[in-house]
Amino acid sequence: QVQLVESGGGLVQAGGSLRLSCAASGLTFSSYAMGWFRQAPGKERESVAVINRSGGNTYYADSVKGRFTTSRDNAKNTVYLQMNSLKPEDTAVYYCAANYLGSLVRDSRKYEYWGQGTQVTVSS
């Protein structure tokens, strides 16, 4: 079965960095666009970053543009989210998700598979 497993979350001070990884199995990874979403307590899930199937195109939410970078290694079936200059408002559970034959889709309803999420906490 399809599995997406995130790792790399944790507690970091404001201004620090974290690198999230999402390892995929049970699917043809290169056929899926990959998205990163986050959900803070009491808030709706929001799109953070998306990378297309080849890795040649990306989308970033305005709130993270210039600080976060997503990349993928199709040979390793893994997508990454490098988060720099972290702010307390970045605190959330971060999820990776897979969208079959998609491009830069930001609508979470279009994603077929989801990871379990990893907690990112940024202290001030």
PDB file of N, CA, C and O in Angstrom, residues 4-9 18-24 29 34-36 69-72 76-83 94-97 115-118 120:
ATOM      1  N   LEU A   4       3.387   7.472   2.903  1.00  0.00           N
ATOM      2  CA  LEU A   4       4.196   8.685   2.924  1.00  0.00           C
ATOM      3  C   LEU A   4       4.605   8.905   4.374  1.00  0.00           C
ATOM      4  O   LEU A   4       3.731   8.997   5.254  1.00  0.00           O
ATOM      5  N   VAL A   5       5.897   8.972   4.617  1.00  0.00           N
ATOM      6  CA  VAL A   5       6.387   9.075   5.985  1.00  0.00           C
ATOM      7  C   VAL A   5       7.265  10.322   6.114  1.00  0.00           C
ATOM      8  O   VAL A   5       8.350  10.396   5.528  1.00  0.00           O
ATOM      9  N   GLU A   6       6.769  11.282   6.893  1.00  0.00           N
ATOM     10  CA  GLU A   6       7.524  12.506   7.131  1.00  0.00           C
ATOM     11  C   GLU A   6       8.487  12.327   8.294  1.00  0.00           C
ATOM     12  O   GLU A   6       8.225  11.552   9.226  1.00  0.00           O
ATOM     13  N   SER A   7       9.566  13.073   8.244  1.00  0.00           N
ATOM     14  CA  SER A   7      10.522  13.107   9.348  1.00  0.00           C
ATOM     15  C   SER A   7      11.214  14.459   9.338  1.00  0.00           C
ATOM     16  O   SER A   7      11.143  15.204   8.355  1.00  0.00           O
ATOM     17  N   GLY A   8      11.881  14.763  10.452  1.00  0.00           N
ATOM     18  CA  GLY A   8      12.676  15.981  10.515  1.00  0.00           C
ATOM     19  C   GLY A   8      12.070  17.116  11.315  1.00  0.00           C
ATOM     20  O   GLY A   8      12.697  18.167  11.482  1.00  0.00           O
ATOM     21  N   GLY A   9      10.860  16.932  11.804  1.00  0.00           N
ATOM     22  CA  GLY A   9      10.264  17.975  12.608  1.00  0.00           C
ATOM     23  C   GLY A   9      10.925  18.068  13.972  1.00  0.00           C
ATOM     24  O   GLY A   9      11.770  17.243  14.341  1.00  0.00           O
ATOM     25  N   LEU A  18      15.120  23.928   9.847  1.00  0.00           N
ATOM     26  CA  LEU A  18      14.796  22.506   9.892  1.00  0.00           C
ATOM     27  C   LEU A  18      14.659  22.011   8.462  1.00  0.00           C
ATOM     28  O   LEU A  18      14.284  22.776   7.570  1.00  0.00           O
ATOM     29  N   ARG A  19      14.920  20.728   8.285  1.00  0.00           N
ATOM     30  CA  ARG A  19      14.721  20.107   6.980  1.00  0.00           C
ATOM     31  C   ARG A  19      13.784  18.928   7.162  1.00  0.00           C
ATOM     32  O   ARG A  19      14.124  17.962   7.862  1.00  0.00           O
ATOM     33  N   LEU A  20      12.634  19.011   6.536  1.00  0.00           N
ATOM     34  CA  LEU A  20      11.683  17.912   6.564  1.00  0.00           C
ATOM     35  C   LEU A  20      11.918  17.000   5.368  1.00  0.00           C
ATOM     36  O   LEU A  20      12.241  17.472   4.280  1.00  0.00           O
ATOM     37  N   SER A  21      11.721  15.722   5.585  1.00  0.00           N
ATOM     38  CA  SER A  21      11.785  14.735   4.513  1.00  0.00           C
ATOM     39  C   SER A  21      10.473  13.970   4.471  1.00  0.00           C
ATOM     40  O   SER A  21       9.801  13.808   5.492  1.00  0.00           O
ATOM     41  N   CYS A  22      10.126  13.514   3.309  1.00  0.00           N
ATOM     42  CA  CYS A  22       8.929  12.689   3.134  1.00  0.00           C
ATOM     43  C   CYS A  22       9.303  11.542   2.201  1.00  0.00           C
ATOM     44  O   CYS A  22       9.554  11.772   1.014  1.00  0.00           O
ATOM     45  N   ALA A  23       9.367  10.354   2.750  1.00  0.00           N
ATOM     46  CA  ALA A  23       9.728   9.168   1.975  1.00  0.00           C
ATOM     47  C   ALA A  23       8.463   8.454   1.520  1.00  0.00           C
ATOM     48  O   ALA A  23       7.590   8.142   2.338  1.00  0.00           O
ATOM     49  N   ALA A  24       8.375   8.206   0.232  1.00  0.00           N
ATOM     50  CA  ALA A  24       7.191   7.577  -0.350  1.00  0.00           C
ATOM     51  C   ALA A  24       7.483   6.136  -0.743  1.00  0.00           C
ATOM     52  O   ALA A  24       8.597   5.802  -1.168  1.00  0.00           O
ATOM     53  N   PHE A  29       6.605   7.177  -7.817  1.00  0.00           N
ATOM     54  CA  PHE A  29       6.810   8.508  -7.233  1.00  0.00           C
ATOM     55  C   PHE A  29       6.868   9.599  -8.298  1.00  0.00           C
ATOM     56  O   PHE A  29       6.298  10.675  -8.125  1.00  0.00           O
ATOM     57  N   MET A  34       4.099  16.637  -5.583  1.00  0.00           N
ATOM     58  CA  MET A  34       4.146  16.514  -4.122  1.00  0.00           C
ATOM     59  C   MET A  34       3.914  17.876  -3.486  1.00  0.00           C
ATOM     60  O   MET A  34       4.513  18.884  -3.872  1.00  0.00           O
ATOM     61  N   GLY A  35       3.051  17.871  -2.497  1.00  0.00           N
ATOM     62  CA  GLY A  35       2.745  19.103  -1.802  1.00  0.00           C
ATOM     63  C   GLY A  35       3.092  19.019  -0.334  1.00  0.00           C
ATOM     64  O   GLY A  35       3.086  17.934   0.258  1.00  0.00           O
ATOM     65  N   TRP A  36       3.425  20.164   0.216  1.00  0.00           N
ATOM     66  CA  TRP A  36       3.595  20.310   1.665  1.00  0.00           C
ATOM     67  C   TRP A  36       2.468  21.207   2.169  1.00  0.00           C
ATOM     68  O   TRP A  36       2.225  22.288   1.615  1.00  0.00           O
ATOM     69  N   THR A  69      12.296  26.048   0.885  1.00  0.00           N
ATOM     70  CA  THR A  69      12.603  25.489  -0.425  1.00  0.00           C
ATOM     71  C   THR A  69      12.219  24.025  -0.447  1.00  0.00           C
ATOM     72  O   THR A  69      12.611  23.261   0.453  1.00  0.00           O
ATOM     73  N   THR A  70      11.467  23.635  -1.463  1.00  0.00           N
ATOM     74  CA  THR A  70      11.132  22.227  -1.625  1.00  0.00           C
ATOM     75  C   THR A  70      11.918  21.646  -2.791  1.00  0.00           C
ATOM     76  O   THR A  70      12.175  22.339  -3.789  1.00  0.00           O
ATOM     77  N   SER A  71      12.296  20.396  -2.654  1.00  0.00           N
ATOM     78  CA  SER A  71      13.023  19.696  -3.701  1.00  0.00           C
ATOM     79  C   SER A  71      12.644  18.223  -3.626  1.00  0.00           C
ATOM     80  O   SER A  71      11.999  17.790  -2.670  1.00  0.00           O
ATOM     81  N   ARG A  72      13.036  17.491  -4.638  1.00  0.00           N
ATOM     82  CA  ARG A  72      12.719  16.068  -4.640  1.00  0.00           C
ATOM     83  C   ARG A  72      13.837  15.289  -5.303  1.00  0.00           C
ATOM     84  O   ARG A  72      14.548  15.809  -6.168  1.00  0.00           O
ATOM     85  N   LYS A  76      15.245   8.440  -5.083  1.00  0.00           N
ATOM     86  CA  LYS A  76      15.107   8.018  -3.680  1.00  0.00           C
ATOM     87  C   LYS A  76      13.659   8.064  -3.206  1.00  0.00           C
ATOM     88  O   LYS A  76      13.385   7.824  -2.029  1.00  0.00           O
ATOM     89  N   ASN A  77      12.744   8.418  -4.122  1.00  0.00           N
ATOM     90  CA  ASN A  77      11.315   8.513  -3.753  1.00  0.00           C
ATOM     91  C   ASN A  77      11.104   9.412  -2.535  1.00  0.00           C
ATOM     92  O   ASN A  77      10.312   9.095  -1.632  1.00  0.00           O
ATOM     93  N   THR A  78      11.788  10.531  -2.528  1.00  0.00           N
ATOM     94  CA  THR A  78      11.753  11.406  -1.356  1.00  0.00           C
ATOM     95  C   THR A  78      11.598  12.865  -1.796  1.00  0.00           C
ATOM     96  O   THR A  78      12.208  13.301  -2.780  1.00  0.00           O
ATOM     97  N   VAL A  79      10.791  13.584  -1.026  1.00  0.00           N
ATOM     98  CA  VAL A  79      10.638  15.024  -1.220  1.00  0.00           C
ATOM     99  C   VAL A  79      11.081  15.715   0.070  1.00  0.00           C
ATOM    100  O   VAL A  79      10.935  15.151   1.169  1.00  0.00           O
ATOM    101  N   TYR A  80      11.633  16.906  -0.089  1.00  0.00           N
ATOM    102  CA  TYR A  80      12.202  17.630   1.040  1.00  0.00           C
ATOM    103  C   TYR A  80      11.583  19.019   1.168  1.00  0.00           C
ATOM    104  O   TYR A  80      11.132  19.607   0.178  1.00  0.00           O
ATOM    105  N   LEU A  81      11.607  19.532   2.398  1.00  0.00           N
ATOM    106  CA  LEU A  81      11.230  20.917   2.632  1.00  0.00           C
ATOM    107  C   LEU A  81      12.283  21.518   3.552  1.00  0.00           C
ATOM    108  O   LEU A  81      12.347  21.185   4.741  1.00  0.00           O
ATOM    109  N   GLN A  82      13.124  22.369   2.978  1.00  0.00           N
ATOM    110  CA  GLN A  82      14.132  23.079   3.762  1.00  0.00           C
ATOM    111  C   GLN A  82      13.502  24.359   4.276  1.00  0.00           C
ATOM    112  O   GLN A  82      13.022  25.177   3.491  1.00  0.00           O
ATOM    113  N   MET A  83      13.499  24.519   5.582  1.00  0.00           N
ATOM    114  CA  MET A  83      12.862  25.675   6.206  1.00  0.00           C
ATOM    115  C   MET A  83      13.913  26.492   6.937  1.00  0.00           C
ATOM    116  O   MET A  83      14.527  26.002   7.893  1.00  0.00           O
ATOM    117  N   TYR A  94       3.134  19.590   9.972  1.00  0.00           N
ATOM    118  CA  TYR A  94       3.431  19.647   8.546  1.00  0.00           C
ATOM    119  C   TYR A  94       3.171  18.278   7.918  1.00  0.00           C
ATOM    120  O   TYR A  94       3.606  17.246   8.448  1.00  0.00           O
ATOM    121  N   TYR A  95       2.480  18.302   6.784  1.00  0.00           N
ATOM    122  CA  TYR A  95       2.120  17.088   6.067  1.00  0.00           C
ATOM    123  C   TYR A  95       2.670  17.132   4.650  1.00  0.00           C
ATOM    124  O   TYR A  95       2.653  18.188   4.010  1.00  0.00           O
ATOM    125  N   CYS A  96       3.095  15.984   4.157  1.00  0.00           N
ATOM    126  CA  CYS A  96       3.347  15.880   2.730  1.00  0.00           C
ATOM    127  C   CYS A  96       2.180  15.107   2.108  1.00  0.00           C
ATOM    128  O   CYS A  96       1.497  14.325   2.783  1.00  0.00           O
ATOM    129  N   ALA A  97       1.957  15.359   0.830  1.00  0.00           N
ATOM    130  CA  ALA A  97       0.836  14.734   0.139  1.00  0.00           C
ATOM    131  C   ALA A  97       1.199  14.532  -1.327  1.00  0.00           C
ATOM    132  O   ALA A  97       2.036  15.254  -1.877  1.00  0.00           O
ATOM    133  N   GLY A 115       0.744  11.889   4.322  1.00  0.00           N
ATOM    134  CA  GLY A 115       1.540  11.366   5.414  1.00  0.00           C
ATOM    135  C   GLY A 115       0.842  11.609   6.740  1.00  0.00           C
ATOM    136  O   GLY A 115      -0.224  12.221   6.801  1.00  0.00           O
ATOM    137  N   GLN A 116       1.462  11.137   7.798  1.00  0.00           N
ATOM    138  CA  GLN A 116       0.871  11.235   9.131  1.00  0.00           C
ATOM    139  C   GLN A 116       1.139  12.590   9.780  1.00  0.00           C
ATOM    140  O   GLN A 116       0.508  12.926  10.786  1.00  0.00           O
ATOM    141  N   GLY A 117       2.066  13.340   9.223  1.00  0.00           N
ATOM    142  CA  GLY A 117       2.375  14.654   9.759  1.00  0.00           C
ATOM    143  C   GLY A 117       3.552  14.626  10.725  1.00  0.00           C
ATOM    144  O   GLY A 117       3.814  13.626  11.387  1.00  0.00           O
ATOM    145  N   THR A 118       4.249  15.751  10.785  1.00  0.00           N
ATOM    146  CA  THR A 118       5.349  15.909  11.722  1.00  0.00           C
ATOM    147  C   THR A 118       5.230  17.295  12.353  1.00  0.00           C
ATOM    148  O   THR A 118       4.970  18.284  11.665  1.00  0.00           O
ATOM    149  N   VAL A 120       6.241  20.744  13.926  1.00  0.00           N
ATOM    150  CA  VAL A 120       7.291  21.762  13.923  1.00  0.00           C
ATOM    151  C   VAL A 120       6.877  22.836  14.915  1.00  0.00           C
ATOM    152  O   VAL A 120       5.783  23.398  14.817  1.00  0.00           O
TER     153      VAL A 120
END
